[in-house]
Amino acid sequence: MARRWNVDFPDSSSSSHPTVADPPGFARSTPDLDESSGSRQRNDTEAAWKSQKAWEVAQAPFKNLLMMGFMMWMAGNTVHLFSMGITFSALWQPISALRSVGKVFEPFKDPRVDLNLPRLLFIALNLGGMALGMWKLNTLGLLPTHASDWVFSLAPAKEVEFAGGGASF
Amino acid sequence: MEARFFLRFLLLLSLLSLSFSIYEDQVGLADWHKRYIGKVKHAVFHAQKTGRRRVVVSTEENAIASLDLRTGDLFWRHVLGKNDVVDQLSLSLGKYVLTLSSRGSVLRAWNLPDGQMVWETILQVSNPTDLLLHVLGNVKSGRDSLILACNGGFIGAVSSIDGVIVWKKELSVDGLKLKHVFQPPESDTIYAIGFIDTSQIALYHLNAKTGELLKHATQSSPVDLSSEISVISIDSLVVLDSTRSSLLLIKFTDGTITHHHKPLSGIAKDFSDTAELIPTKLNDIFVVKTPSSVSFVKVKGDNELELIEKSDQTGIVSDSLTLSEEEQAFAVVHHSSNAINFQVQINGREVLTEAIQIEEHRGRVKSVFLNNYLKTDKSHGFRALIVMEDESLLLVQQGAVVWSREDGLASISNAVPAELPVEKEGVSVVEVEHTLLEWLKGHMLKLKGTLMLATPDDMGAIQAMHLKSSGRNKMTRDHNGFRKLIIVLTQSGKVYALHTGDGRIVWSYLLTPLLQSQRCPSPSVLTLRNWRVPHHNALQENPSVLLVGRCGPSLESQGFLSIVDSYSGKELETLILDHSIAEVVPLPLADSSEQKLHLIIDNDLNAHLYPRSSDSLKVFIGDMANMYYYKVENAKGVVKGYAFKEGHGTGSSDEYCFSTRELWSLVFPSDSERIVATARRKMTEVVHTQAKIMTHQDVMYKYISKNMLFVATVSPKATGGIGSAGPDEASLVAYLIDTVTGRILHRVTHQGAQGPVHAVVSENWVVYHYFNLRAHRYEMTVIEIYDHSRADNKDLMKLVLGKHNLTAPITSYSRPEVTTKSQSYFFTHSVKTIAVTTTARGITSKQILIGTIGDQVLALDKRFLDPRRTANPSQEEKEEGIIPLTDSLPIIPQSYVTHTLQVGDLRGIVSFPATLESTTHVFSYGIDLFYTRIAPSRTYDSLTDEFSYVLLLITVVVLVVAILVMWAMSKKQDLQEKWR
């Protein structure tokens, strides 16, 4: 079906053919024209800030760890809904954090900032959190670490012989 | 880990359901209860004028009952139990039922309308022999009348009002047996006639008021007297001599005895030495029965005998019925080709002959009780109670069966479960609720019930709906395995199939007529087994059951086998065997058509294989080296084990016959031990796992063997009743014996304990019940047995990688080391029978089903009988469900599976699994039958009937609507946010 009508708006955002003059005081190319010493200084402070932030982010799981530990202590060692929830969240949080380890440090990416150490600390702390979760799981008795966990549904062995009989009628 | 969590979860659930119980409105939803009375042996009809049409009967099962003559329903019933056999039944004063029981020592009066006991009198009887109960009508002291109970030489006169013994007289003459007591009208003298040994006739005159002996006379008899007598008038009787070839006519007039000796051949030629005198009370007529005929003989004058009728068929004769002073009637029943001929004679003159059609499966007539009624034209009409060969009771009147009662079911000896047919393709048997409206209405009602908004009417409607919609009475298999057939064998040899839904009889089959027509004169069925249980190979085949019996009363008589289709009750095959039957051994083997292999052991210890086909022979010979047979000889105190070998002992060439070779024998010292009980695991029981997890994740391996036999012996002095031996003389020894090698796995002695012992074996444990003489209480002991040789299998890596030999086949010859754990508990009740629940896969926890002395079934959780119970269980043990130790087992009223009902004279409890793992069928039988389904750990694998689907549906709909509304609202808000 053919178009009945059509209105063409000129693309005003593109700066190639400006039809309307820029307002006074507006310089289209201001950031591009930034240069030399002032900008380098600013870059240094930014890198320092980024590195500081990266270390902060890397240390964040530690607080989490402490809180988790407290919660686990509160939850006790019996299997019920609360302790289960705590344990699974303690396991899940590090895992999800580890999966997104790249994304967490994305904003601080800078050629002048060494992100390896914060990253390692972040991973180590999260692994620590996971270990704590596993330890809790074990204390709850939910890890198959005993022989009983592997034989609890083992079918009885077949008997070779059969003896039938009893008292006569 | 998930599994352990699951287990703990289960445990939590089972803790909640510590006691199994149902609500009042759930009674009758899954269970049914049927009341029977057993084979009738005496019947007395309620007097005509009282208006109520009732008959009082006493039965072989020792029940006394009052039946409605119009419908056959029970008005009341009392079960006296097997130690209190009813000997005589009579009516007194038109309002009391009198029973003489316990070999003539207990006389009781029951109120006729409601069956309440009015009085009970214990008569001290020295040596009970022949019992007589005689109600004297004309000794009137006020409105009282005397009841005479005679027993050997003892006469007791008891007042019928309050049961006080007015007088008693012991006629101290050795060998005296009183045979007849009478009192001439308008006289104060009672005459008692008896025989001294077999040679003398004695007559005693007693004062009716005081029992004083007035006079006595004896006279020696010309012949040896037998005990068969027939009273022909108030003062004369006929007695058969011990050679059964002649009769003696005895007459007592004015205190003198006159007798005439008449040879039987004088009456009719063919009276052989097998003649029997039928104890009837007819005026001047007696009945002589021979194997081929029944003859009526009239006594004329003093000593003239005349044969009035002789019928060639053997008939059944009723007692006489007094119509008036001169008229006496009796009934004779003969069999004709497909009906019975019911004949009534008055004074030897035939007044009524009717042919009555009776179903073939009821067999032959066993006894007849005649009753009369007045028709509108003042003539006499007759009706009769007929007891058939299958012990059923019929009322016949005007040529038709008015009602029938299946009282054979009161004497069940064996019960096995059977499947129902699978639902056929295309034929929809399941009735789905017809319309959506009806469906919704039903569920609205249920919802109302749940929210407690329902009116009583609604509750009734819900109840009716439950019953209807559950479809429990359909004749097809259901998904949960709730609908099944229970096939039962009764004492009379009849087989019935009962539906688990409502207990109705689906089919019944009496084997004996068929066998009698072949060369099997007096068959008796011994046992009932599952013959074919189709699983996967032969699903198109019908399941069938095997009946095994003997053709005669002796142990040596030849046996027979009969195979009956479980669906239809049709006999498929009957074999009369050439050999005797000592034992039937079902093997854990089946041939290609899923027929179970059975070995029949004869008295010469030869084993005969059935079914007789080359296929089954191949299967058996392939496995013969691993098949053993053991025999428990209770009398000798010996248990013996045998192996099979090919070839008949006598050298015959029957390839299906195998001889046996003795391997081992266990002889219990006869001066200190007597075998009182044996028990073994059910062959069909399924065990889920061999591991038992203890606290701290410890593992113990159960010793699970089908070949473990529990034997209990008591010291000979303690074999009698409780009190027959002191605590120091009595001891009970419990053995666990491996029946392949004869090895004693475990032996434990209980000092000061005695029987009766009831035991049940399941999985790796045995529970037995006995009496502790020191504590004066009943006790129950549990023994759990564990395989110590496997206890080292604890290496985690090996278990993870599967490098262990825990599932390798085990043999008894490896002599595994065993350890046991045991514990004893007091138990309040004495026990009649004991069983254990069985489920399809053996995962569900077990309950022990105890038949209590009160004829109820108590479900006791196995956890109460745990040997690991301690007084102060630790936290872990508590978590595991270990109950703190108590010295006695609790009896929780809610855990009676029979709730308020009683199973009269409870004899057996059978538990068989449903397809649903959590549920098991429980069928208990005695005089009554009771069936129910129980779930020992609650129905954790299915939603209960009360589950409200509508509530669930409404919740889901509300949630969906809420989600949609919220979604729309949030979109709208988003839009508004953007516009701002």
PDB file of C-alpha atoms in Angstrom, chain B residues 465-680:
ATOM      1  CA  MET B 465     -20.035 -37.511  47.463  1.00  0.00           C
ATOM      2  CA  HIS B 466     -16.890 -38.934  48.983  1.00  0.00           C
ATOM      3  CA  LEU B 467     -18.346 -42.400  48.861  1.00  0.00           C
ATOM      4  CA  LYS B 468     -19.652 -42.042  45.332  1.00  0.00           C
ATOM      5  CA  SER B 469     -16.880 -40.209  43.628  1.00  0.00           C
ATOM      6  CA  SER B 470     -14.071 -42.249  45.088  1.00  0.00           C
ATOM      7  CA  GLY B 471     -15.037 -45.032  42.696  1.00  0.00           C
ATOM      8  CA  ARG B 472     -13.789 -47.515  45.204  1.00  0.00           C
ATOM      9  CA  ASN B 473     -16.139 -50.276  44.169  1.00  0.00           C
ATOM     10  CA  LYS B 474     -15.173 -50.529  40.528  1.00  0.00           C
ATOM     11  CA  MET B 475     -14.066 -53.833  39.165  1.00  0.00           C
ATOM     12  CA  THR B 476     -10.854 -52.560  37.623  1.00  0.00           C
ATOM     13  CA  ARG B 477      -7.374 -51.831  38.813  1.00  0.00           C
ATOM     14  CA  ASP B 478      -6.686 -48.261  39.864  1.00  0.00           C
ATOM     15  CA  HIS B 479      -3.560 -46.184  39.668  1.00  0.00           C
ATOM     16  CA  ASN B 480      -2.876 -46.244  43.402  1.00  0.00           C
ATOM     17  CA  GLY B 481      -3.523 -49.953  43.819  1.00  0.00           C
ATOM     18  CA  PHE B 482      -6.309 -49.326  46.332  1.00  0.00           C
ATOM     19  CA  ARG B 483      -8.783 -51.608  44.595  1.00  0.00           C
ATOM     20  CA  LYS B 484      -7.849 -55.228  44.919  1.00  0.00           C
ATOM     21  CA  LEU B 485      -9.372 -58.603  45.572  1.00  0.00           C
ATOM     22  CA  ILE B 486      -8.795 -60.468  48.788  1.00  0.00           C
ATOM     23  CA  ILE B 487      -9.075 -64.166  48.128  1.00  0.00           C
ATOM     24  CA  VAL B 488      -9.907 -66.112  51.243  1.00  0.00           C
ATOM     25  CA  LEU B 489     -10.146 -69.784  52.080  1.00  0.00           C
ATOM     26  CA  THR B 490     -12.604 -70.917  54.725  1.00  0.00           C
ATOM     27  CA  GLN B 491     -12.705 -74.013  56.909  1.00  0.00           C
ATOM     28  CA  SER B 492     -15.392 -75.552  54.730  1.00  0.00           C
ATOM     29  CA  GLY B 493     -13.019 -75.457  51.756  1.00  0.00           C
ATOM     30  CA  LYS B 494     -14.836 -72.678  49.969  1.00  0.00           C
ATOM     31  CA  VAL B 495     -12.921 -69.875  48.318  1.00  0.00           C
ATOM     32  CA  TYR B 496     -14.323 -66.350  48.235  1.00  0.00           C
ATOM     33  CA  ALA B 497     -13.031 -63.241  46.491  1.00  0.00           C
ATOM     34  CA  LEU B 498     -13.813 -60.066  48.406  1.00  0.00           C
ATOM     35  CA  HIS B 499     -13.541 -56.577  46.938  1.00  0.00           C
ATOM     36  CA  THR B 500     -11.433 -54.210  49.027  1.00  0.00           C
ATOM     37  CA  GLY B 501     -13.830 -51.370  48.253  1.00  0.00           C
ATOM     38  CA  ASP B 502     -16.839 -52.586  50.193  1.00  0.00           C
ATOM     39  CA  GLY B 503     -16.159 -56.180  51.114  1.00  0.00           C
ATOM     40  CA  ARG B 504     -18.734 -57.636  48.789  1.00  0.00           C
ATOM     41  CA  ILE B 505     -18.299 -61.153  47.464  1.00  0.00           C
ATOM     42  CA  VAL B 506     -17.164 -60.954  43.866  1.00  0.00           C
ATOM     43  CA  TRP B 507     -17.187 -64.695  43.339  1.00  0.00           C
ATOM     44  CA  SER B 508     -17.147 -67.824  45.434  1.00  0.00           C
ATOM     45  CA  TYR B 509     -16.197 -71.341  44.588  1.00  0.00           C
ATOM     46  CA  LEU B 510     -16.711 -74.613  46.406  1.00  0.00           C
ATOM     47  CA  LEU B 511     -14.275 -77.219  45.305  1.00  0.00           C
ATOM     48  CA  THR B 512     -15.547 -80.262  47.120  1.00  0.00           C
ATOM     49  CA  PRO B 513     -18.477 -81.336  44.862  1.00  0.00           C
ATOM     50  CA  LEU B 514     -16.140 -81.596  41.924  1.00  0.00           C
ATOM     51  CA  LEU B 515     -13.599 -83.616  43.856  1.00  0.00           C
ATOM     52  CA  GLN B 516     -16.199 -85.918  45.333  1.00  0.00           C
ATOM     53  CA  SER B 517     -17.386 -86.793  41.865  1.00  0.00           C
ATOM     54  CA  GLN B 518     -13.833 -87.861  41.094  1.00  0.00           C
ATOM     55  CA  ARG B 519     -11.886 -90.248  43.304  1.00  0.00           C
ATOM     56  CA  CYS B 520     -11.620 -88.000  46.309  1.00  0.00           C
ATOM     57  CA  PRO B 521     -14.251 -88.943  48.887  1.00  0.00           C
ATOM     58  CA  SER B 522     -13.750 -86.501  51.760  1.00  0.00           C
ATOM     59  CA  PRO B 523     -11.632 -83.602  50.605  1.00  0.00           C
ATOM     60  CA  SER B 524     -10.309 -80.955  52.931  1.00  0.00           C
ATOM     61  CA  VAL B 525      -8.510 -77.865  51.667  1.00  0.00           C
ATOM     62  CA  LEU B 526      -5.310 -77.099  53.548  1.00  0.00           C
ATOM     63  CA  THR B 527      -3.980 -73.908  52.104  1.00  0.00           C
ATOM     64  CA  LEU B 528      -4.285 -71.235  49.471  1.00  0.00           C
ATOM     65  CA  ARG B 529      -1.355 -69.722  47.576  1.00  0.00           C
ATOM     66  CA  ASN B 530      -0.832 -67.302  44.733  1.00  0.00           C
ATOM     67  CA  TRP B 531      -0.161 -69.400  41.669  1.00  0.00           C
ATOM     68  CA  ARG B 532       0.294 -66.847  38.959  1.00  0.00           C
ATOM     69  CA  VAL B 533       0.943 -63.149  39.539  1.00  0.00           C
ATOM     70  CA  PRO B 534       1.474 -61.656  36.071  1.00  0.00           C
ATOM     71  CA  HIS B 535       3.974 -58.798  35.972  1.00  0.00           C
ATOM     72  CA  HIS B 536       5.517 -58.096  32.628  1.00  0.00           C
ATOM     73  CA  ASN B 537       5.994 -61.308  30.686  1.00  0.00           C
ATOM     74  CA  ALA B 538       2.466 -62.579  30.778  1.00  0.00           C
ATOM     75  CA  LEU B 539       0.239 -59.573  31.300  1.00  0.00           C
ATOM     76  CA  GLN B 540      -2.469 -60.988  29.088  1.00  0.00           C
ATOM     77  CA  GLU B 541      -2.762 -64.016  31.345  1.00  0.00           C
ATOM     78  CA  ASN B 542      -5.178 -63.892  34.253  1.00  0.00           C
ATOM     79  CA  PRO B 543      -3.785 -64.225  37.744  1.00  0.00           C
ATOM     80  CA  SER B 544      -4.723 -67.402  39.537  1.00  0.00           C
ATOM     81  CA  VAL B 545      -4.562 -69.017  42.944  1.00  0.00           C
ATOM     82  CA  LEU B 546      -3.603 -72.506  44.000  1.00  0.00           C
ATOM     83  CA  LEU B 547      -5.608 -74.615  46.415  1.00  0.00           C
ATOM     84  CA  VAL B 548      -3.862 -77.519  48.068  1.00  0.00           C
ATOM     85  CA  GLY B 549      -5.683 -80.164  50.019  1.00  0.00           C
ATOM     86  CA  ARG B 550      -5.995 -83.752  51.089  1.00  0.00           C
ATOM     87  CA  CYS B 551      -8.535 -86.323  49.974  1.00  0.00           C
ATOM     88  CA  GLY B 552      -9.001 -87.911  53.356  1.00  0.00           C
ATOM     89  CA  PRO B 553      -8.611 -87.231  57.031  1.00  0.00           C
ATOM     90  CA  SER B 554      -5.354 -89.113  57.504  1.00  0.00           C
ATOM     91  CA  LEU B 555      -1.935 -87.608  56.918  1.00  0.00           C
ATOM     92  CA  GLU B 556      -1.158 -90.335  54.411  1.00  0.00           C
ATOM     93  CA  SER B 557      -4.130 -89.714  52.172  1.00  0.00           C
ATOM     94  CA  GLN B 558      -3.430 -88.469  48.685  1.00  0.00           C
ATOM     95  CA  GLY B 559      -3.434 -84.800  47.952  1.00  0.00           C
ATOM     96  CA  PHE B 560      -5.030 -82.641  45.319  1.00  0.00           C
ATOM     97  CA  LEU B 561      -4.236 -79.338  43.659  1.00  0.00           C
ATOM     98  CA  SER B 562      -6.704 -76.996  42.108  1.00  0.00           C
ATOM     99  CA  ILE B 563      -5.987 -73.811  40.219  1.00  0.00           C
ATOM    100  CA  VAL B 564      -8.669 -71.140  40.233  1.00  0.00           C
ATOM    101  CA  ASP B 565      -8.800 -68.004  38.093  1.00  0.00           C
ATOM    102  CA  SER B 566      -8.627 -64.917  40.318  1.00  0.00           C
ATOM    103  CA  TYR B 567     -10.823 -62.761  38.069  1.00  0.00           C
ATOM    104  CA  SER B 568     -13.734 -65.100  37.567  1.00  0.00           C
ATOM    105  CA  GLY B 569     -13.446 -67.818  40.187  1.00  0.00           C
ATOM    106  CA  LYS B 570     -13.516 -70.484  37.484  1.00  0.00           C
ATOM    107  CA  GLU B 571     -11.653 -73.654  38.170  1.00  0.00           C
ATOM    108  CA  LEU B 572      -8.877 -73.989  35.560  1.00  0.00           C
ATOM    109  CA  GLU B 573      -7.332 -77.296  36.467  1.00  0.00           C
ATOM    110  CA  THR B 574      -7.694 -79.894  39.185  1.00  0.00           C
ATOM    111  CA  LEU B 575      -5.164 -82.595  39.781  1.00  0.00           C
ATOM    112  CA  ILE B 576      -5.549 -85.500  42.147  1.00  0.00           C
ATOM    113  CA  LEU B 577      -2.054 -86.448  43.151  1.00  0.00           C
ATOM    114  CA  ASP B 578      -0.577 -89.876  43.662  1.00  0.00           C
ATOM    115  CA  HIS B 579       1.313 -88.792  46.731  1.00  0.00           C
ATOM    116  CA  SER B 580       0.528 -87.359  50.147  1.00  0.00           C
ATOM    117  CA  ILE B 581       1.068 -83.730  51.120  1.00  0.00           C
ATOM    118  CA  ALA B 582       3.190 -82.723  54.073  1.00  0.00           C
ATOM    119  CA  GLU B 583       4.214 -79.249  53.033  1.00  0.00           C
ATOM    120  CA  VAL B 584       3.931 -76.818  50.120  1.00  0.00           C
ATOM    121  CA  VAL B 585       7.054 -74.806  49.404  1.00  0.00           C
ATOM    122  CA  PRO B 586       6.564 -71.865  47.052  1.00  0.00           C
ATOM    123  CA  LEU B 587       9.874 -71.155  45.326  1.00  0.00           C
ATOM    124  CA  PRO B 588      11.121 -67.707  44.339  1.00  0.00           C
ATOM    125  CA  LEU B 589      11.126 -68.897  40.728  1.00  0.00           C
ATOM    126  CA  ALA B 590       8.578 -68.629  37.960  1.00  0.00           C
ATOM    127  CA  ASP B 591       8.307 -70.228  34.546  1.00  0.00           C
ATOM    128  CA  SER B 592       7.948 -68.288  31.290  1.00  0.00           C
ATOM    129  CA  SER B 593       4.190 -67.824  31.730  1.00  0.00           C
ATOM    130  CA  GLU B 594       4.751 -66.438  35.242  1.00  0.00           C
ATOM    131  CA  GLN B 595       3.409 -69.493  37.024  1.00  0.00           C
ATOM    132  CA  LYS B 596       5.162 -69.738  40.356  1.00  0.00           C
ATOM    133  CA  LEU B 597       7.091 -72.919  40.926  1.00  0.00           C
ATOM    134  CA  HIS B 598       5.948 -74.928  43.913  1.00  0.00           C
ATOM    135  CA  LEU B 599       7.494 -77.951  45.530  1.00  0.00           C
ATOM    136  CA  ILE B 600       5.151 -80.285  47.311  1.00  0.00           C
ATOM    137  CA  ILE B 601       6.891 -82.358  49.924  1.00  0.00           C
ATOM    138  CA  ASP B 602       5.246 -85.692  50.674  1.00  0.00           C
ATOM    139  CA  ASN B 603       5.418 -87.731  53.846  1.00  0.00           C
ATOM    140  CA  ASP B 604       8.403 -89.700  52.556  1.00  0.00           C
ATOM    141  CA  LEU B 605      10.285 -86.407  52.116  1.00  0.00           C
ATOM    142  CA  ASN B 606      10.200 -86.549  48.348  1.00  0.00           C
ATOM    143  CA  ALA B 607       9.717 -83.250  46.581  1.00  0.00           C
ATOM    144  CA  HIS B 608       7.312 -82.986  43.654  1.00  0.00           C
ATOM    145  CA  LEU B 609       7.625 -80.029  41.310  1.00  0.00           C
ATOM    146  CA  TYR B 610       4.559 -78.172  40.033  1.00  0.00           C
ATOM    147  CA  PRO B 611       3.609 -76.959  37.432  1.00  0.00           C
ATOM    148  CA  ARG B 612       4.585 -80.074  35.553  1.00  0.00           C
ATOM    149  CA  SER B 613       6.098 -78.651  32.403  1.00  0.00           C
ATOM    150  CA  SER B 614       9.511 -78.987  30.797  1.00  0.00           C
ATOM    151  CA  ASP B 615       9.886 -75.239  31.115  1.00  0.00           C
ATOM    152  CA  SER B 616       9.499 -75.215  34.876  1.00  0.00           C
ATOM    153  CA  LEU B 617      11.704 -78.286  35.163  1.00  0.00           C
ATOM    154  CA  LYS B 618      14.465 -76.470  33.297  1.00  0.00           C
ATOM    155  CA  VAL B 619      14.127 -73.447  35.561  1.00  0.00           C
ATOM    156  CA  PHE B 620      14.195 -75.555  38.706  1.00  0.00           C
ATOM    157  CA  ILE B 621      17.085 -77.832  37.731  1.00  0.00           C
ATOM    158  CA  GLY B 622      19.138 -74.769  36.814  1.00  0.00           C
ATOM    159  CA  ASP B 623      18.751 -73.497  40.352  1.00  0.00           C
ATOM    160  CA  MET B 624      18.380 -76.734  42.263  1.00  0.00           C
ATOM    161  CA  ALA B 625      21.806 -76.611  43.889  1.00  0.00           C
ATOM    162  CA  ASN B 626      20.774 -73.470  45.727  1.00  0.00           C
ATOM    163  CA  MET B 627      17.383 -74.693  46.903  1.00  0.00           C
ATOM    164  CA  TYR B 628      16.930 -76.077  50.377  1.00  0.00           C
ATOM    165  CA  TYR B 629      14.102 -77.313  52.498  1.00  0.00           C
ATOM    166  CA  TYR B 630      13.741 -77.165  56.251  1.00  0.00           C
ATOM    167  CA  LYS B 631      11.270 -78.859  58.493  1.00  0.00           C
ATOM    168  CA  VAL B 632      10.222 -77.897  61.998  1.00  0.00           C
ATOM    169  CA  GLU B 633       9.025 -80.822  64.068  1.00  0.00           C
ATOM    170  CA  ASN B 634       7.350 -79.221  67.022  1.00  0.00           C
ATOM    171  CA  ALA B 635       6.573 -82.457  68.815  1.00  0.00           C
ATOM    172  CA  LYS B 636      10.106 -83.792  68.630  1.00  0.00           C
ATOM    173  CA  GLY B 637      11.798 -80.448  69.120  1.00  0.00           C
ATOM    174  CA  VAL B 638      13.885 -80.808  65.984  1.00  0.00           C
ATOM    175  CA  VAL B 639      14.584 -78.524  63.030  1.00  0.00           C
ATOM    176  CA  LYS B 640      16.111 -80.271  60.041  1.00  0.00           C
ATOM    177  CA  GLY B 641      17.522 -78.976  56.786  1.00  0.00           C
ATOM    178  CA  TYR B 642      17.533 -80.813  53.489  1.00  0.00           C
ATOM    179  CA  ALA B 643      18.961 -80.396  49.999  1.00  0.00           C
ATOM    180  CA  PHE B 644      17.334 -81.755  46.866  1.00  0.00           C
ATOM    181  CA  LYS B 645      18.782 -84.243  44.464  1.00  0.00           C
ATOM    182  CA  GLU B 646      17.496 -85.656  41.240  1.00  0.00           C
ATOM    183  CA  GLY B 647      15.816 -89.021  41.159  1.00  0.00           C
ATOM    184  CA  HIS B 648      12.990 -90.459  43.159  1.00  0.00           C
ATOM    185  CA  GLY B 649      13.846 -92.349  46.309  1.00  0.00           C
ATOM    186  CA  THR B 650      11.822 -95.392  45.309  1.00  0.00           C
ATOM    187  CA  GLY B 651      13.347 -95.553  41.885  1.00  0.00           C
ATOM    188  CA  SER B 652      10.357 -94.450  39.843  1.00  0.00           C
ATOM    189  CA  SER B 653      11.104 -92.572  36.665  1.00  0.00           C
ATOM    190  CA  ASP B 654       9.081 -89.459  37.394  1.00  0.00           C
ATOM    191  CA  GLU B 655      11.349 -86.619  36.358  1.00  0.00           C
ATOM    192  CA  TYR B 656       9.355 -84.062  38.357  1.00  0.00           C
ATOM    193  CA  CYS B 657      10.081 -85.887  41.558  1.00  0.00           C
ATOM    194  CA  PHE B 658      13.202 -85.186  43.583  1.00  0.00           C
ATOM    195  CA  SER B 659      14.519 -86.870  46.656  1.00  0.00           C
ATOM    196  CA  THR B 660      15.964 -85.043  49.619  1.00  0.00           C
ATOM    197  CA  ARG B 661      19.172 -85.437  51.540  1.00  0.00           C
ATOM    198  CA  GLU B 662      19.492 -84.366  55.144  1.00  0.00           C
ATOM    199  CA  LEU B 663      22.117 -81.669  55.619  1.00  0.00           C
ATOM    200  CA  TRP B 664      21.799 -80.573  59.194  1.00  0.00           C
ATOM    201  CA  SER B 665      19.579 -80.967  62.193  1.00  0.00           C
ATOM    202  CA  LEU B 666      19.126 -78.910  65.300  1.00  0.00           C
ATOM    203  CA  VAL B 667      17.893 -80.885  68.262  1.00  0.00           C
ATOM    204  CA  PHE B 668      16.574 -78.891  71.179  1.00  0.00           C
ATOM    205  CA  PRO B 669      17.077 -80.710  74.481  1.00  0.00           C
ATOM    206  CA  SER B 670      13.648 -82.158  75.201  1.00  0.00           C
ATOM    207  CA  ASP B 671      14.079 -81.957  78.985  1.00  0.00           C
ATOM    208  CA  SER B 672      14.570 -78.207  78.952  1.00  0.00           C
ATOM    209  CA  GLU B 673      13.125 -76.777  75.730  1.00  0.00           C
ATOM    210  CA  ARG B 674       9.924 -77.149  73.738  1.00  0.00           C
ATOM    211  CA  ILE B 675       9.309 -75.302  70.480  1.00  0.00           C
ATOM    212  CA  VAL B 676       6.328 -72.989  70.950  1.00  0.00           C
ATOM    213  CA  ALA B 677       6.605 -70.547  68.076  1.00  0.00           C
ATOM    214  CA  THR B 678       8.367 -70.081  64.785  1.00  0.00           C
ATOM    215  CA  ALA B 679       8.305 -67.112  62.452  1.00  0.00           C
ATOM    216  CA  ARG B 680      10.026 -66.005  59.287  1.00  0.00           C
TER     217      ARG B 680
END
